[in-house]
Amino acid sequence: MEINILVIVDTKTTLAGNTTVYMTDDNPGYDQGEGTAQLVVNAKPGDVIIWRAMSIDPSQTVSLDEFIDKDGFNIFCGNGPSKIGEVWTGVVDNYPPGTEESYTFVFSINGAGKYDWDPKILIQPDQPD
């Protein structure tokens, strides 16, 4: 399944010194922290997670520049998510239910600065159809 995550940045507040990020996804079911910077995405092995970012202020641009495995533990296939154009994509590897990864995204506003925040991904057990 594809899980699309939209990262919305309050660029005015962030540029003023208080990094403010909101995250939401189209994953059916309950993801803890929906609408906050601390979204915990419930994923299963094989899920494709796609992140894209935008600014609340349409005159500002936001770019996700770097994905960092915060714990040094990568739950994604290969070397982790990769950037393709303006989105990042990663395929969840085969880890047991309950496995969790904290990660950091570094982003820029209008091509400048480095800001970051730390959401999570949690591997969920298969649900019966």
mmCIF file with all atom_site columns, C-alpha atoms in Angstrom:
data_model
loop_
_atom_site.group_PDB
_atom_site.id
_atom_site.type_symbol
_atom_site.label_atom_id
_atom_site.label_alt_id
_atom_site.label_comp_id
_atom_site.label_asym_id
_atom_site.label_entity_id
_atom_site.label_seq_id
_atom_site.pdbx_PDB_ins_code
_atom_site.Cartn_x
_atom_site.Cartn_y
_atom_site.Cartn_z
_atom_site.occupancy
_atom_site.B_iso_or_equiv
_atom_site.pdbx_formal_charge
_atom_site.auth_seq_id
_atom_site.auth_comp_id
_atom_site.auth_asym_id
_atom_site.auth_atom_id
_atom_site.pdbx_PDB_model_num
ATOM 1   C CA . MET A 1 1   ? 0.000  0.000  0.000  1.00 0.00 ? 1   MET A CA 1
ATOM 2   C CA . GLU A 1 2   ? 1.136  3.563  -0.635 1.00 0.00 ? 2   GLU A CA 1
ATOM 3   C CA . ILE A 1 3   ? 1.052  5.923  2.331  1.00 0.00 ? 3   ILE A CA 1
ATOM 4   C CA . ASN A 1 4   ? 1.275  9.564  1.300  1.00 0.00 ? 4   ASN A CA 1
ATOM 5   C CA . ILE A 1 5   ? 2.454  11.955 3.995  1.00 0.00 ? 5   ILE A CA 1
ATOM 6   C CA . LEU A 1 6   ? 1.944  15.675 3.578  1.00 0.00 ? 6   LEU A CA 1
ATOM 7   C CA . VAL A 1 7   ? 4.327  17.837 5.601  1.00 0.00 ? 7   VAL A CA 1
ATOM 8   C CA . ILE A 1 8   ? 2.961  21.352 6.094  1.00 0.00 ? 8   ILE A CA 1
ATOM 9   C CA . VAL A 1 9   ? 5.382  23.990 7.371  1.00 0.00 ? 9   VAL A CA 1
ATOM 10  C CA . ASP A 1 10  ? 4.398  27.257 9.011  1.00 0.00 ? 10  ASP A CA 1
ATOM 11  C CA . THR A 1 11  ? 7.256  29.140 7.368  1.00 0.00 ? 11  THR A CA 1
ATOM 12  C CA . LYS A 1 12  ? 6.594  32.470 9.090  1.00 0.00 ? 12  LYS A CA 1
ATOM 13  C CA . THR A 1 13  ? 6.846  30.924 12.558 1.00 0.00 ? 13  THR A CA 1
ATOM 14  C CA . THR A 1 14  ? 9.791  28.734 11.559 1.00 0.00 ? 14  THR A CA 1
ATOM 15  C CA . LEU A 1 15  ? 11.734 31.667 10.094 1.00 0.00 ? 15  LEU A CA 1
ATOM 16  C CA . ALA A 1 16  ? 11.022 33.561 13.334 1.00 0.00 ? 16  ALA A CA 1
ATOM 17  C CA . GLY A 1 17  ? 12.884 30.820 15.243 1.00 0.00 ? 17  GLY A CA 1
ATOM 18  C CA . ASN A 1 18  ? 10.211 28.291 16.242 1.00 0.00 ? 18  ASN A CA 1
ATOM 19  C CA . THR A 1 19  ? 10.144 25.304 13.852 1.00 0.00 ? 19  THR A CA 1
ATOM 20  C CA . THR A 1 20  ? 6.458  24.531 13.285 1.00 0.00 ? 20  THR A CA 1
ATOM 21  C CA . VAL A 1 21  ? 5.477  21.456 11.251 1.00 0.00 ? 21  VAL A CA 1
ATOM 22  C CA . TYR A 1 22  ? 2.172  19.635 10.814 1.00 0.00 ? 22  TYR A CA 1
ATOM 23  C CA . MET A 1 23  ? 1.930  16.154 9.274  1.00 0.00 ? 23  MET A CA 1
ATOM 24  C CA . THR A 1 24  ? -1.009 14.212 7.925  1.00 0.00 ? 24  THR A CA 1
ATOM 25  C CA . ASP A 1 25  ? -1.338 11.066 5.837  1.00 0.00 ? 25  ASP A CA 1
ATOM 26  C CA . ASP A 1 26  ? -3.859 9.069  3.838  1.00 0.00 ? 26  ASP A CA 1
ATOM 27  C CA . ASN A 1 27  ? -3.234 5.837  5.752  1.00 0.00 ? 27  ASN A CA 1
ATOM 28  C CA . PRO A 1 28  ? -6.578 4.256  6.673  1.00 0.00 ? 28  PRO A CA 1
ATOM 29  C CA . GLY A 1 29  ? -6.984 3.708  10.376 1.00 0.00 ? 29  GLY A CA 1
ATOM 30  C CA . TYR A 1 30  ? -5.428 5.480  13.306 1.00 0.00 ? 30  TYR A CA 1
ATOM 31  C CA . ASP A 1 31  ? -2.009 7.106  13.166 1.00 0.00 ? 31  ASP A CA 1
ATOM 32  C CA . GLN A 1 32  ? -1.001 8.721  16.441 1.00 0.00 ? 32  GLN A CA 1
ATOM 33  C CA . GLY A 1 33  ? -0.201 12.436 16.269 1.00 0.00 ? 33  GLY A CA 1
ATOM 34  C CA . GLU A 1 34  ? -2.090 13.143 13.038 1.00 0.00 ? 34  GLU A CA 1
ATOM 35  C CA . GLY A 1 35  ? -1.971 16.907 12.382 1.00 0.00 ? 35  GLY A CA 1
ATOM 36  C CA . THR A 1 36  ? 1.112  17.441 14.573 1.00 0.00 ? 36  THR A CA 1
ATOM 37  C CA . ALA A 1 37  ? 4.876  17.359 14.035 1.00 0.00 ? 37  ALA A CA 1
ATOM 38  C CA . GLN A 1 38  ? 4.982  13.998 15.850 1.00 0.00 ? 38  GLN A CA 1
ATOM 39  C CA . LEU A 1 39  ? 3.003  11.816 13.431 1.00 0.00 ? 39  LEU A CA 1
ATOM 40  C CA . VAL A 1 40  ? 3.553  8.111  14.124 1.00 0.00 ? 40  VAL A CA 1
ATOM 41  C CA . VAL A 1 41  ? 2.770  6.297  10.862 1.00 0.00 ? 41  VAL A CA 1
ATOM 42  C CA . ASN A 1 42  ? 1.455  2.760  11.263 1.00 0.00 ? 42  ASN A CA 1
ATOM 43  C CA . ALA A 1 43  ? 2.965  0.812  8.374  1.00 0.00 ? 43  ALA A CA 1
ATOM 44  C CA . LYS A 1 44  ? 3.465  -2.800 7.315  1.00 0.00 ? 44  LYS A CA 1
ATOM 45  C CA . PRO A 1 45  ? 6.375  -4.451 5.515  1.00 0.00 ? 45  PRO A CA 1
ATOM 46  C CA . GLY A 1 46  ? 6.162  -3.643 1.813  1.00 0.00 ? 46  GLY A CA 1
ATOM 47  C CA . ASP A 1 47  ? 4.303  -0.345 2.290  1.00 0.00 ? 47  ASP A CA 1
ATOM 48  C CA . VAL A 1 48  ? 5.638  2.527  0.200  1.00 0.00 ? 48  VAL A CA 1
ATOM 49  C CA . ILE A 1 49  ? 5.855  5.750  2.166  1.00 0.00 ? 49  ILE A CA 1
ATOM 50  C CA . ILE A 1 50  ? 5.950  8.996  0.191  1.00 0.00 ? 50  ILE A CA 1
ATOM 51  C CA . TRP A 1 51  ? 6.667  12.352 1.837  1.00 0.00 ? 51  TRP A CA 1
ATOM 52  C CA . ARG A 1 52  ? 6.112  15.752 0.264  1.00 0.00 ? 52  ARG A CA 1
ATOM 53  C CA . ALA A 1 53  ? 6.228  19.203 1.813  1.00 0.00 ? 53  ALA A CA 1
ATOM 54  C CA . MET A 1 54  ? 4.530  22.538 1.342  1.00 0.00 ? 54  MET A CA 1
ATOM 55  C CA . SER A 1 55  ? 4.291  25.891 3.077  1.00 0.00 ? 55  SER A CA 1
ATOM 56  C CA . ILE A 1 56  ? 1.121  27.318 4.581  1.00 0.00 ? 56  ILE A CA 1
ATOM 57  C CA . ASP A 1 57  ? 2.202  30.610 2.966  1.00 0.00 ? 57  ASP A CA 1
ATOM 58  C CA . PRO A 1 58  ? 1.918  30.111 -0.823 1.00 0.00 ? 58  PRO A CA 1
ATOM 59  C CA . SER A 1 59  ? 4.666  32.687 -1.445 1.00 0.00 ? 59  SER A CA 1
ATOM 60  C CA . GLN A 1 60  ? 7.207  30.483 0.402  1.00 0.00 ? 60  GLN A CA 1
ATOM 61  C CA . THR A 1 61  ? 8.711  27.175 -0.769 1.00 0.00 ? 61  THR A CA 1
ATOM 62  C CA . VAL A 1 62  ? 9.726  24.225 1.397  1.00 0.00 ? 62  VAL A CA 1
ATOM 63  C CA . SER A 1 63  ? 12.107 21.472 0.347  1.00 0.00 ? 63  SER A CA 1
ATOM 64  C CA . LEU A 1 64  ? 12.770 18.215 2.223  1.00 0.00 ? 64  LEU A CA 1
ATOM 65  C CA . ASP A 1 65  ? 16.534 17.996 1.857  1.00 0.00 ? 65  ASP A CA 1
ATOM 66  C CA . GLU A 1 66  ? 17.789 15.144 4.023  1.00 0.00 ? 66  GLU A CA 1
ATOM 67  C CA . PHE A 1 67  ? 16.451 11.991 5.713  1.00 0.00 ? 67  PHE A CA 1
ATOM 68  C CA . ILE A 1 68  ? 18.410 10.865 8.788  1.00 0.00 ? 68  ILE A CA 1
ATOM 69  C CA . ASP A 1 69  ? 17.922 7.592  10.685 1.00 0.00 ? 69  ASP A CA 1
ATOM 70  C CA . LYS A 1 70  ? 17.843 9.091  14.164 1.00 0.00 ? 70  LYS A CA 1
ATOM 71  C CA . ASP A 1 71  ? 18.394 5.795  15.975 1.00 0.00 ? 71  ASP A CA 1
ATOM 72  C CA . GLY A 1 72  ? 20.908 4.493  13.452 1.00 0.00 ? 72  GLY A CA 1
ATOM 73  C CA . PHE A 1 73  ? 18.330 1.801  12.684 1.00 0.00 ? 73  PHE A CA 1
ATOM 74  C CA . ASN A 1 74  ? 16.837 1.673  9.192  1.00 0.00 ? 74  ASN A CA 1
ATOM 75  C CA . ILE A 1 75  ? 13.437 -0.018 8.776  1.00 0.00 ? 75  ILE A CA 1
ATOM 76  C CA . PHE A 1 76  ? 13.460 0.727  5.060  1.00 0.00 ? 76  PHE A CA 1
ATOM 77  C CA . CYS A 1 77  ? 14.751 -1.462 2.233  1.00 0.00 ? 77  CYS A CA 1
ATOM 78  C CA . GLY A 1 78  ? 18.243 -0.672 0.963  1.00 0.00 ? 78  GLY A CA 1
ATOM 79  C CA . ASN A 1 79  ? 19.837 2.510  2.223  1.00 0.00 ? 79  ASN A CA 1
ATOM 80  C CA . GLY A 1 80  ? 16.533 4.051  3.248  1.00 0.00 ? 80  GLY A CA 1
ATOM 81  C CA . PRO A 1 81  ? 14.269 6.586  1.586  1.00 0.00 ? 81  PRO A CA 1
ATOM 82  C CA . SER A 1 82  ? 15.525 8.474  -1.447 1.00 0.00 ? 82  SER A CA 1
ATOM 83  C CA . LYS A 1 83  ? 14.606 11.792 -2.975 1.00 0.00 ? 83  LYS A CA 1
ATOM 84  C CA . ILE A 1 84  ? 12.993 11.785 -6.399 1.00 0.00 ? 84  ILE A CA 1
ATOM 85  C CA . GLY A 1 85  ? 12.187 15.297 -7.570 1.00 0.00 ? 85  GLY A CA 1
ATOM 86  C CA . GLU A 1 86  ? 10.460 17.026 -4.659 1.00 0.00 ? 86  GLU A CA 1
ATOM 87  C CA . VAL A 1 87  ? 9.298  13.872 -2.845 1.00 0.00 ? 87  VAL A CA 1
ATOM 88  C CA . TRP A 1 88  ? 11.007 11.257 -0.703 1.00 0.00 ? 88  TRP A CA 1
ATOM 89  C CA . THR A 1 89  ? 10.061 7.591  -1.103 1.00 0.00 ? 89  THR A CA 1
ATOM 90  C CA . GLY A 1 90  ? 10.908 4.559  1.015  1.00 0.00 ? 90  GLY A CA 1
ATOM 91  C CA . VAL A 1 91  ? 9.721  0.937  1.103  1.00 0.00 ? 91  VAL A CA 1
ATOM 92  C CA . VAL A 1 92  ? 9.227  -0.542 4.568  1.00 0.00 ? 92  VAL A CA 1
ATOM 93  C CA . ASP A 1 93  ? 11.412 -3.633 5.000  1.00 0.00 ? 93  ASP A CA 1
ATOM 94  C CA . ASN A 1 94  ? 10.368 -6.903 6.641  1.00 0.00 ? 94  ASN A CA 1
ATOM 95  C CA . TYR A 1 95  ? 10.544 -6.201 10.377 1.00 0.00 ? 95  TYR A CA 1
ATOM 96  C CA . PRO A 1 96  ? 8.336  -7.663 13.116 1.00 0.00 ? 96  PRO A CA 1
ATOM 97  C CA . PRO A 1 97  ? 5.271  -5.830 14.472 1.00 0.00 ? 97  PRO A CA 1
ATOM 98  C CA . GLY A 1 98  ? 6.145  -3.306 17.144 1.00 0.00 ? 98  GLY A CA 1
ATOM 99  C CA . THR A 1 99  ? 9.403  -2.267 15.468 1.00 0.00 ? 99  THR A CA 1
ATOM 100 C CA . GLU A 1 100 ? 9.663  1.525  15.594 1.00 0.00 ? 100 GLU A CA 1
ATOM 101 C CA . GLU A 1 101 ? 12.010 3.980  13.923 1.00 0.00 ? 101 GLU A CA 1
ATOM 102 C CA . SER A 1 102 ? 12.533 7.594  14.866 1.00 0.00 ? 102 SER A CA 1
ATOM 103 C CA . TYR A 1 103 ? 13.883 9.652  12.022 1.00 0.00 ? 103 TYR A CA 1
ATOM 104 C CA . THR A 1 104 ? 14.737 13.249 11.250 1.00 0.00 ? 104 THR A CA 1
ATOM 105 C CA . PHE A 1 105 ? 13.881 15.266 8.177  1.00 0.00 ? 105 PHE A CA 1
ATOM 106 C CA . VAL A 1 106 ? 15.976 18.324 7.423  1.00 0.00 ? 106 VAL A CA 1
ATOM 107 C CA . PHE A 1 107 ? 14.262 20.952 5.302  1.00 0.00 ? 107 PHE A CA 1
ATOM 108 C CA . SER A 1 108 ? 14.931 24.385 3.845  1.00 0.00 ? 108 SER A CA 1
ATOM 109 C CA . ILE A 1 109 ? 12.697 27.366 3.208  1.00 0.00 ? 109 ILE A CA 1
ATOM 110 C CA . ASN A 1 110 ? 13.119 29.244 -0.081 1.00 0.00 ? 110 ASN A CA 1
ATOM 111 C CA . GLY A 1 111 ? 16.319 27.241 -0.672 1.00 0.00 ? 111 GLY A CA 1
ATOM 112 C CA . ALA A 1 112 ? 18.003 28.496 2.500  1.00 0.00 ? 112 ALA A CA 1
ATOM 113 C CA . GLY A 1 113 ? 18.458 27.499 6.127  1.00 0.00 ? 113 GLY A CA 1
ATOM 114 C CA . LYS A 1 114 ? 18.374 24.091 7.774  1.00 0.00 ? 114 LYS A CA 1
ATOM 115 C CA . TYR A 1 115 ? 15.455 23.158 9.995  1.00 0.00 ? 115 TYR A CA 1
ATOM 116 C CA . ASP A 1 116 ? 14.478 19.725 11.291 1.00 0.00 ? 116 ASP A CA 1
ATOM 117 C CA . TRP A 1 117 ? 11.958 17.651 13.230 1.00 0.00 ? 117 TRP A CA 1
ATOM 118 C CA . ASP A 1 118 ? 11.666 14.018 14.374 1.00 0.00 ? 118 ASP A CA 1
ATOM 119 C CA . PRO A 1 119 ? 8.580  11.880 13.539 1.00 0.00 ? 119 PRO A CA 1
ATOM 120 C CA . LYS A 1 120 ? 8.304  8.059  13.812 1.00 0.00 ? 120 LYS A CA 1
ATOM 121 C CA . ILE A 1 121 ? 7.235  4.971  11.880 1.00 0.00 ? 121 ILE A CA 1
ATOM 122 C CA . LEU A 1 122 ? 5.780  1.941  13.660 1.00 0.00 ? 122 LEU A CA 1
ATOM 123 C CA . ILE A 1 123 ? 5.464  -1.535 12.094 1.00 0.00 ? 123 ILE A CA 1
ATOM 124 C CA . GLN A 1 124 ? 1.942  -2.891 12.641 1.00 0.00 ? 124 GLN A CA 1
ATOM 125 C CA . PRO A 1 125 ? 0.773  -6.508 12.510 1.00 0.00 ? 125 PRO A CA 1
ATOM 126 C CA . ASP A 1 126 ? -1.275 -7.675 9.548  1.00 0.00 ? 126 ASP A CA 1
ATOM 127 C CA . GLN A 1 127 ? -4.980 -7.134 10.064 1.00 0.00 ? 127 GLN A CA 1
ATOM 128 C CA . PRO A 1 128 ? -7.499 -9.720 8.825  1.00 0.00 ? 128 PRO A CA 1
ATOM 129 C CA . ASP A 1 129 ? -9.450 -8.662 5.737  1.00 0.00 ? 129 ASP A CA 1
#
